[in-house]
PDB file of C-alpha atoms and ligand atoms in Angstrom:
ATOM      1  CA  MET A   1      10.405  61.768  74.102  1.00  0.00           C
ATOM      2  CA  MET A   2      10.524  59.572  71.074  1.00  0.00           C
ATOM      3  CA  ALA A   3      13.291  61.752  69.562  1.00  0.00           C
ATOM      4  CA  MET A   4      15.400  61.229  72.737  1.00  0.00           C
ATOM      5  CA  ARG A   5      14.855  57.482  73.000  1.00  0.00           C
ATOM      6  CA  TYR A   6      15.699  56.984  69.268  1.00  0.00           C
ATOM      7  CA  ALA A   7      18.283  59.698  68.966  1.00  0.00           C
ATOM      8  CA  ARG A   8      21.114  57.432  67.937  1.00  0.00           C
ATOM      9  CA  GLN A   9      18.899  55.449  65.462  1.00  0.00           C
ATOM     10  CA  ILE A  10      17.047  58.332  63.736  1.00  0.00           C
ATOM     11  CA  PRO A  11      20.169  59.435  61.825  1.00  0.00           C
ATOM     12  CA  LEU A  12      20.116  56.033  60.087  1.00  0.00           C
ATOM     13  CA  VAL A  13      16.310  55.411  59.471  1.00  0.00           C
ATOM     14  CA  GLY A  14      15.117  59.007  59.316  1.00  0.00           C
ATOM     15  CA  LYS A  15      12.168  60.463  61.235  1.00  0.00           C
ATOM     16  CA  GLU A  16       9.787  58.958  58.801  1.00  0.00           C
ATOM     17  CA  GLY A  17      11.480  55.630  59.057  1.00  0.00           C
ATOM     18  CA  GLN A  18      11.284  55.783  62.860  1.00  0.00           C
ATOM     19  CA  GLN A  19       7.451  56.626  62.520  1.00  0.00           C
ATOM     20  CA  ARG A  20       7.122  53.462  60.448  1.00  0.00           C
ATOM     21  CA  LEU A  21       8.890  51.390  62.964  1.00  0.00           C
ATOM     22  CA  ARG A  22       6.694  52.764  65.727  1.00  0.00           C
ATOM     23  CA  SER A  23       3.557  51.977  63.712  1.00  0.00           C
ATOM     24  CA  SER A  24       4.638  48.343  62.756  1.00  0.00           C
ATOM     25  CA  LEU A  25       3.351  45.224  64.296  1.00  0.00           C
ATOM     26  CA  VAL A  26       5.750  42.348  64.168  1.00  0.00           C
ATOM     27  CA  ALA A  27       5.046  38.693  65.309  1.00  0.00           C
ATOM     28  CA  ILE A  28       7.995  36.811  66.585  1.00  0.00           C
ATOM     29  CA  VAL A  29       7.236  32.970  66.679  1.00  0.00           C
ATOM     30  CA  GLY A  30       9.395  31.182  69.194  1.00  0.00           C
ATOM     31  CA  LEU A  31      10.895  32.942  72.147  1.00  0.00           C
ATOM     32  CA  GLY A  32      13.931  30.914  72.590  1.00  0.00           C
ATOM     33  CA  GLY A  33      17.581  31.543  71.654  1.00  0.00           C
ATOM     34  CA  ILE A  34      16.756  33.457  68.515  1.00  0.00           C
ATOM     35  CA  GLY A  35      13.539  34.959  69.662  1.00  0.00           C
ATOM     36  CA  SER A  36      14.892  36.420  72.964  1.00  0.00           C
ATOM     37  CA  PRO A  37      17.328  38.774  71.527  1.00  0.00           C
ATOM     38  CA  LEU A  38      15.109  39.486  68.559  1.00  0.00           C
ATOM     39  CA  ALA A  39      12.308  40.783  70.807  1.00  0.00           C
ATOM     40  CA  LEU A  40      14.841  42.806  72.769  1.00  0.00           C
ATOM     41  CA  TYR A  41      16.307  44.456  69.733  1.00  0.00           C
ATOM     42  CA  LEU A  42      13.034  45.181  68.059  1.00  0.00           C
ATOM     43  CA  ALA A  43      11.552  46.582  71.087  1.00  0.00           C
ATOM     44  CA  GLY A  44      14.750  48.788  71.593  1.00  0.00           C
ATOM     45  CA  ALA A  45      14.129  49.905  68.044  1.00  0.00           C
ATOM     46  CA  GLY A  46      10.495  50.873  68.727  1.00  0.00           C
ATOM     47  CA  VAL A  47       8.681  48.188  67.068  1.00  0.00           C
ATOM     48  CA  ASN A  48       5.207  46.772  68.379  1.00  0.00           C
ATOM     49  CA  LEU A  49       5.520  43.168  69.197  1.00  0.00           C
ATOM     50  CA  ARG A  50       3.313  40.017  69.426  1.00  0.00           C
ATOM     51  CA  LEU A  51       5.353  37.376  71.158  1.00  0.00           C
ATOM     52  CA  ILE A  52       4.261  33.757  70.593  1.00  0.00           C
ATOM     53  CA  ASP A  53       5.506  30.547  72.320  1.00  0.00           C
ATOM     54  CA  GLY A  54       3.658  27.712  74.208  1.00  0.00           C
ATOM     55  CA  ASP A  55       6.807  26.643  76.266  1.00  0.00           C
ATOM     56  CA  MET A  56       7.819  27.224  79.712  1.00  0.00           C
ATOM     57  CA  VAL A  57      11.336  28.342  80.834  1.00  0.00           C
ATOM     58  CA  SER A  58      13.754  25.611  81.927  1.00  0.00           C
ATOM     59  CA  LEU A  59      17.285  25.689  83.268  1.00  0.00           C
ATOM     60  CA  SER A  60      18.744  24.358  80.060  1.00  0.00           C
ATOM     61  CA  ASN A  61      17.300  27.481  78.253  1.00  0.00           C
ATOM     62  CA  LEU A  62      19.301  29.963  80.214  1.00  0.00           C
ATOM     63  CA  HIS A  63      22.777  29.785  78.304  1.00  0.00           C
ATOM     64  CA  ARG A  64      21.126  31.220  75.298  1.00  0.00           C
ATOM     65  CA  GLN A  65      17.583  32.549  76.006  1.00  0.00           C
ATOM     66  CA  ILE A  66      18.636  35.922  77.526  1.00  0.00           C
ATOM     67  CA  LEU A  67      15.165  37.119  78.253  1.00  0.00           C
ATOM     68  CA  TYR A  68      14.861  34.756  81.122  1.00  0.00           C
ATOM     69  CA  SER A  69      16.428  34.452  84.731  1.00  0.00           C
ATOM     70  CA  GLU A  70      16.741  31.641  87.121  1.00  0.00           C
ATOM     71  CA  GLY A  71      13.394  32.949  88.882  1.00  0.00           C
ATOM     72  CA  ASP A  72      11.621  32.461  85.650  1.00  0.00           C
ATOM     73  CA  ILE A  73      12.056  28.637  85.516  1.00  0.00           C
ATOM     74  CA  GLY A  74       8.650  26.953  85.127  1.00  0.00           C
ATOM     75  CA  LEU A  75       6.717  30.036  83.968  1.00  0.00           C
ATOM     76  CA  PRO A  76       5.380  30.700  80.408  1.00  0.00           C
ATOM     77  CA  LYS A  77       7.969  32.169  78.219  1.00  0.00           C
ATOM     78  CA  ALA A  78       5.470  34.366  76.273  1.00  0.00           C
ATOM     79  CA  LEU A  79       4.277  36.088  79.768  1.00  0.00           C
ATOM     80  CA  VAL A  80       7.782  36.446  81.083  1.00  0.00           C
ATOM     81  CA  ALA A  81       8.976  37.952  77.808  1.00  0.00           C
ATOM     82  CA  GLU A  82       5.883  40.429  77.536  1.00  0.00           C
ATOM     83  CA  LYS A  83       6.820  41.495  81.133  1.00  0.00           C
ATOM     84  CA  GLU A  84      10.672  41.837  80.527  1.00  0.00           C
ATOM     85  CA  ILE A  85      10.041  43.664  77.038  1.00  0.00           C
ATOM     86  CA  ARG A  86       7.596  46.257  78.715  1.00  0.00           C
ATOM     87  CA  ARG A  87      10.159  47.022  81.393  1.00  0.00           C
ATOM     88  CA  ARG A  88      12.552  48.083  78.614  1.00  0.00           C
ATOM     89  CA  ASN A  89      10.245  49.926  76.478  1.00  0.00           C
ATOM     90  CA  SER A  90       6.874  51.126  77.848  1.00  0.00           C
ATOM     91  CA  GLU A  91       6.052  53.181  74.894  1.00  0.00           C
ATOM     92  CA  ILE A  92       5.451  50.188  72.637  1.00  0.00           C
ATOM     93  CA  PHE A  93       2.549  47.932  72.286  1.00  0.00           C
ATOM     94  CA  VAL A  94       3.654  44.271  73.353  1.00  0.00           C
ATOM     95  CA  GLU A  95       1.572  41.243  74.036  1.00  0.00           C
ATOM     96  CA  GLY A  96       2.765  37.747  74.735  1.00  0.00           C
ATOM     97  CA  LEU A  97       0.496  34.955  73.639  1.00  0.00           C
ATOM     98  CA  PRO A  98       1.386  31.571  75.563  1.00  0.00           C
ATOM     99  CA  PHE A  99       0.258  29.259  72.756  1.00  0.00           C
ATOM    100  CA  LYS A 100       2.024  26.733  70.362  1.00  0.00           C
ATOM    101  CA  LEU A 101       1.351  27.800  66.998  1.00  0.00           C
ATOM    102  CA  LYS A 102      -0.963  25.362  65.068  1.00  0.00           C
ATOM    103  CA  LYS A 103      -3.030  25.135  61.966  1.00  0.00           C
ATOM    104  CA  GLU A 104      -6.121  25.812  64.247  1.00  0.00           C
ATOM    105  CA  ASN A 105      -4.877  29.068  65.716  1.00  0.00           C
ATOM    106  CA  ILE A 106      -2.410  30.457  63.240  1.00  0.00           C
ATOM    107  CA  GLY A 107      -4.991  32.799  61.564  1.00  0.00           C
ATOM    108  CA  HIS A 108      -5.789  34.199  64.950  1.00  0.00           C
ATOM    109  CA  LEU A 109      -2.267  34.535  66.296  1.00  0.00           C
ATOM    110  CA  LEU A 110      -0.769  36.098  63.154  1.00  0.00           C
ATOM    111  CA  ARG A 111      -3.681  38.228  62.332  1.00  0.00           C
ATOM    112  CA  GLY A 112      -2.791  41.994  61.277  1.00  0.00           C
ATOM    113  CA  VAL A 113       0.996  41.722  61.532  1.00  0.00           C
ATOM    114  CA  ASP A 114       3.205  43.573  58.876  1.00  0.00           C
ATOM    115  CA  LEU A 115       6.060  41.019  59.265  1.00  0.00           C
ATOM    116  CA  VAL A 116       6.716  37.602  60.807  1.00  0.00           C
ATOM    117  CA  LEU A 117       9.860  36.531  62.442  1.00  0.00           C
ATOM    118  CA  ASP A 118      10.354  32.950  62.309  1.00  0.00           C
ATOM    119  CA  ALA A 119      12.543  31.932  65.423  1.00  0.00           C
ATOM    120  CA  THR A 120      10.940  28.497  65.937  1.00  0.00           C
ATOM    121  CA  ASP A 121      13.133  25.209  66.063  1.00  0.00           C
ATOM    122  CA  ASN A 122      11.317  22.976  63.757  1.00  0.00           C
ATOM    123  CA  PHE A 123      10.069  22.725  60.170  1.00  0.00           C
ATOM    124  CA  THR A 124       6.492  21.628  61.070  1.00  0.00           C
ATOM    125  CA  THR A 125       5.829  25.068  62.496  1.00  0.00           C
ATOM    126  CA  ARG A 126       8.005  26.840  59.928  1.00  0.00           C
ATOM    127  CA  TYR A 127       6.170  25.192  56.970  1.00  0.00           C
ATOM    128  CA  LEU A 128       2.877  26.281  58.678  1.00  0.00           C
ATOM    129  CA  ILE A 129       4.173  29.844  58.924  1.00  0.00           C
ATOM    130  CA  ASN A 130       5.379  29.604  55.290  1.00  0.00           C
ATOM    131  CA  GLU A 131       1.835  28.530  53.929  1.00  0.00           C
ATOM    132  CA  PHE A 132       0.061  31.178  56.027  1.00  0.00           C
ATOM    133  CA  CYS A 133       2.399  34.081  54.965  1.00  0.00           C
ATOM    134  CA  VAL A 134       2.348  32.992  51.258  1.00  0.00           C
ATOM    135  CA  LYS A 135      -1.650  32.668  51.304  1.00  0.00           C
ATOM    136  CA  ASN A 136      -1.864  36.103  52.972  1.00  0.00           C
ATOM    137  CA  LYS A 137       1.153  37.648  51.362  1.00  0.00           C
ATOM    138  CA  ILE A 138       2.859  38.765  54.695  1.00  0.00           C
ATOM    139  CA  PRO A 139       6.530  38.890  54.411  1.00  0.00           C
ATOM    140  CA  PHE A 140       8.752  36.870  56.894  1.00  0.00           C
ATOM    141  CA  ILE A 141      12.242  36.335  57.920  1.00  0.00           C
ATOM    142  CA  TYR A 142      13.602  32.848  58.418  1.00  0.00           C
ATOM    143  CA  ALA A 143      16.341  32.492  61.080  1.00  0.00           C
ATOM    144  CA  ALA A 144      17.861  29.109  62.158  1.00  0.00           C
ATOM    145  CA  ILE A 145      20.635  27.689  63.832  1.00  0.00           C
ATOM    146  CA  HIS A 146      22.694  24.316  64.289  1.00  0.00           C
ATOM    147  CA  GLY A 147      25.417  24.007  66.704  1.00  0.00           C
ATOM    148  CA  PHE A 148      27.920  26.930  65.477  1.00  0.00           C
ATOM    149  CA  TYR A 149      25.986  27.342  62.177  1.00  0.00           C
ATOM    150  CA  PHE A 150      23.185  29.676  61.274  1.00  0.00           C
ATOM    151  CA  ALA A 151      21.139  30.495  58.141  1.00  0.00           C
ATOM    152  CA  ALA A 152      18.766  33.208  57.378  1.00  0.00           C
ATOM    153  CA  THR A 153      16.666  34.575  54.475  1.00  0.00           C
ATOM    154  CA  PHE A 154      13.952  37.198  53.762  1.00  0.00           C
ATOM    155  CA  ILE A 155      10.826  35.885  52.155  1.00  0.00           C
ATOM    156  CA  ILE A 156       8.441  38.204  50.276  1.00  0.00           C
ATOM    157  CA  PRO A 157       5.589  36.035  48.857  1.00  0.00           C
ATOM    158  CA  GLY A 158       5.367  36.327  45.188  1.00  0.00           C
ATOM    159  CA  GLU A 159       8.712  37.989  44.993  1.00  0.00           C
ATOM    160  CA  THR A 160      11.280  35.719  46.566  1.00  0.00           C
ATOM    161  CA  PRO A 161      11.434  32.140  46.856  1.00  0.00           C
ATOM    162  CA  CYS A 162       9.224  30.787  49.688  1.00  0.00           C
ATOM    163  CA  LEU A 163      10.488  28.302  52.447  1.00  0.00           C
ATOM    164  CA  ARG A 164       9.331  25.320  50.483  1.00  0.00           C
ATOM    165  CA  CYS A 165      11.265  26.593  47.491  1.00  0.00           C
ATOM    166  CA  ILE A 166      14.484  26.557  49.348  1.00  0.00           C
ATOM    167  CA  PHE A 167      13.801  23.631  51.631  1.00  0.00           C
ATOM    168  CA  PRO A 168      11.362  21.203  49.906  1.00  0.00           C
ATOM    169  CA  ASN A 169      11.373  18.614  52.382  1.00  0.00           C
ATOM    170  CA  ALA A 170      13.338  19.361  55.573  1.00  0.00           C
ATOM    171  CA  LYS A 171      13.003  17.050  58.453  1.00  0.00           C
ATOM    172  CA  ASP A 172      13.487  17.880  62.224  1.00  0.00           C
ATOM    173  CA  GLU A 173      16.182  16.345  64.441  1.00  0.00           C
ATOM    174  CA  GLY A 174      14.838  16.978  67.810  1.00  0.00           C
ATOM    175  CA  ASN A 175      17.128  18.686  70.455  1.00  0.00           C
ATOM    176  CA  ILE A 176      20.270  20.056  68.613  1.00  0.00           C
ATOM    177  CA  PRO A 177      23.446  21.263  70.294  1.00  0.00           C
ATOM    178  CA  VAL A 178      23.921  24.960  70.429  1.00  0.00           C
ATOM    179  CA  VAL A 179      26.189  27.629  71.969  1.00  0.00           C
ATOM    180  CA  GLY A 180      24.505  30.722  73.057  1.00  0.00           C
ATOM    181  CA  THR A 181      26.224  33.104  70.581  1.00  0.00           C
ATOM    182  CA  THR A 182      24.963  31.360  67.483  1.00  0.00           C
ATOM    183  CA  PRO A 183      21.317  32.372  67.920  1.00  0.00           C
ATOM    184  CA  ALA A 184      22.609  35.673  69.103  1.00  0.00           C
ATOM    185  CA  GLN A 185      24.289  36.190  65.698  1.00  0.00           C
ATOM    186  CA  VAL A 186      21.420  35.285  63.565  1.00  0.00           C
ATOM    187  CA  SER A 187      18.860  36.985  65.598  1.00  0.00           C
ATOM    188  CA  SER A 188      21.081  40.272  65.240  1.00  0.00           C
ATOM    189  CA  ILE A 189      20.976  39.802  61.467  1.00  0.00           C
ATOM    190  CA  ALA A 190      17.279  39.118  61.380  1.00  0.00           C
ATOM    191  CA  ALA A 191      16.505  42.097  63.529  1.00  0.00           C
ATOM    192  CA  THR A 192      18.627  44.217  61.260  1.00  0.00           C
ATOM    193  CA  GLU A 193      16.847  43.046  58.237  1.00  0.00           C
ATOM    194  CA  ALA A 194      13.434  43.695  60.052  1.00  0.00           C
ATOM    195  CA  ILE A 195      14.552  47.208  60.989  1.00  0.00           C
ATOM    196  CA  LYS A 196      15.619  47.973  57.441  1.00  0.00           C
ATOM    197  CA  TYR A 197      12.500  46.570  55.966  1.00  0.00           C
ATOM    198  CA  LEU A 198      10.047  48.312  58.329  1.00  0.00           C
ATOM    199  CA  SER A 199      11.657  51.728  58.118  1.00  0.00           C
ATOM    200  CA  GLY A 200      11.560  51.597  54.372  1.00  0.00           C
ATOM    201  CA  MET A 201      15.173  50.496  53.555  1.00  0.00           C
ATOM    202  CA  GLU A 202      15.800  47.702  51.135  1.00  0.00           C
ATOM    203  CA  PRO A 203      16.522  44.421  53.069  1.00  0.00           C
ATOM    204  CA  SER A 204      19.581  42.443  51.777  1.00  0.00           C
ATOM    205  CA  LEU A 205      18.570  38.859  52.184  1.00  0.00           C
ATOM    206  CA  LYS A 206      15.595  38.725  49.689  1.00  0.00           C
ATOM    207  CA  GLY A 207      16.363  35.622  47.420  1.00  0.00           C
ATOM    208  CA  VAL A 208      19.609  35.138  49.309  1.00  0.00           C
ATOM    209  CA  LEU A 209      20.173  32.424  51.972  1.00  0.00           C
ATOM    210  CA  LEU A 210      22.873  33.789  54.202  1.00  0.00           C
ATOM    211  CA  VAL A 211      24.721  30.903  55.918  1.00  0.00           C
ATOM    212  CA  GLY A 212      27.259  31.435  58.572  1.00  0.00           C
ATOM    213  CA  ASP A 213      29.737  29.042  60.179  1.00  0.00           C
ATOM    214  CA  LEU A 214      31.124  30.427  63.490  1.00  0.00           C
ATOM    215  CA  VAL A 215      33.968  27.839  63.628  1.00  0.00           C
ATOM    216  CA  SER A 216      35.749  29.084  60.639  1.00  0.00           C
ATOM    217  CA  MET A 217      33.937  32.616  60.805  1.00  0.00           C
ATOM    218  CA  GLU A 218      33.036  32.256  57.172  1.00  0.00           C
ATOM    219  CA  PHE A 219      29.783  33.975  55.987  1.00  0.00           C
ATOM    220  CA  ASN A 220      28.297  32.904  52.508  1.00  0.00           C
ATOM    221  CA  LYS A 221      25.458  34.352  50.634  1.00  0.00           C
ATOM    222  CA  ILE A 222      23.741  31.727  48.439  1.00  0.00           C
ATOM    223  CA  GLU A 223      21.343  32.727  45.770  1.00  0.00           C
ATOM    224  CA  VAL A 224      18.138  30.875  45.933  1.00  0.00           C
ATOM    225  CA  LYS A 225      15.419  30.742  43.285  1.00  0.00           C
ATOM    226  CA  ARG A 226      11.583  30.121  43.099  1.00  0.00           C
ATOM    227  CA  ASN A 227      10.599  26.883  42.356  1.00  0.00           C
ATOM    228  CA  PRO A 228       7.973  27.197  39.378  1.00  0.00           C
ATOM    229  CA  ASN A 229       6.208  24.062  40.570  1.00  0.00           C
ATOM    230  CA  CYS A 230       6.440  24.896  44.175  1.00  0.00           C
ATOM    231  CA  PRO A 231       3.307  23.372  45.973  1.00  0.00           C
ATOM    232  CA  VAL A 232       2.996  26.365  48.294  1.00  0.00           C
ATOM    233  CA  CYS A 233       3.828  29.524  46.198  1.00  0.00           C
ATOM    234  CA  ARG A 234       3.316  28.578  42.556  1.00  0.00           C
ATOM    235  CA  SER A 235      -0.310  29.967  42.649  1.00  0.00           C
ATOM    236  CA  LEU A 236       1.212  33.421  43.067  1.00  0.00           C
ATOM    237  CA  GLY A 237       2.849  33.310  39.640  1.00  0.00           C
ATOM    238  CA  SER A 238       6.386  34.126  38.740  1.00  0.00           C
ATOM    239  CA  PRO A 239       7.668  37.752  39.709  1.00  0.00           C
ATOM    240  CA  GLN A 240       8.340  38.340  35.864  1.00  0.00           C
ATOM    241  CA  SER A 241       4.850  37.742  34.645  1.00  0.00           C
TER     242      SER A 241
HETATM  243 ZN1  LIG B   1       7.600  28.395  46.974  1.00  0.00          ZN
END
């Protein structure tokens, strides 16, 4: 059964890699434009999922949040997402948790996961995830969009820069404009990095911020460095020491 479902993927990740994917638990925080395709692709690859979002589906979500339909408007995204994902892969474990991630519940919501996918839309939540992941040495992937632009990086606490090293004091802008294909693009990149990492391959975005401009179709890799005085990750020491 497993061999059949993943027959086109196993030649790339190997049988052992596929078993690793099947035994991995990933938290996706944010089930919007980025989280929707992320959940679909990771579920398709055989990854067990914890889907976290406290919002309800609204009409203005539908142009990019491809997990949801018109009939889902007003329903909690996490519960619709869980149902939609289960319909597509009944073999994996999936749970939808309809809560906004906060300081008070992050320890509970992210407990026991192998990897966190940051698909949120604000730095308040991102910085919270960053602090939790650094403290508990959980790897996480940052993926974000703005209009036709996206950015992504793979963070391994103690090894790569953390989110605070890269963005020391980022501010949120509120509702930003976006075309549906920008989150599709970055979510595909983040899902690929997750599949590579979880199956035992080397991710490509460690210490690298990939920025994409879908107007000019230019993609650039920017090397990012750890800040030795970073208030969040300096206690982990430098990777060389
Ligand atoms: Zn840092």
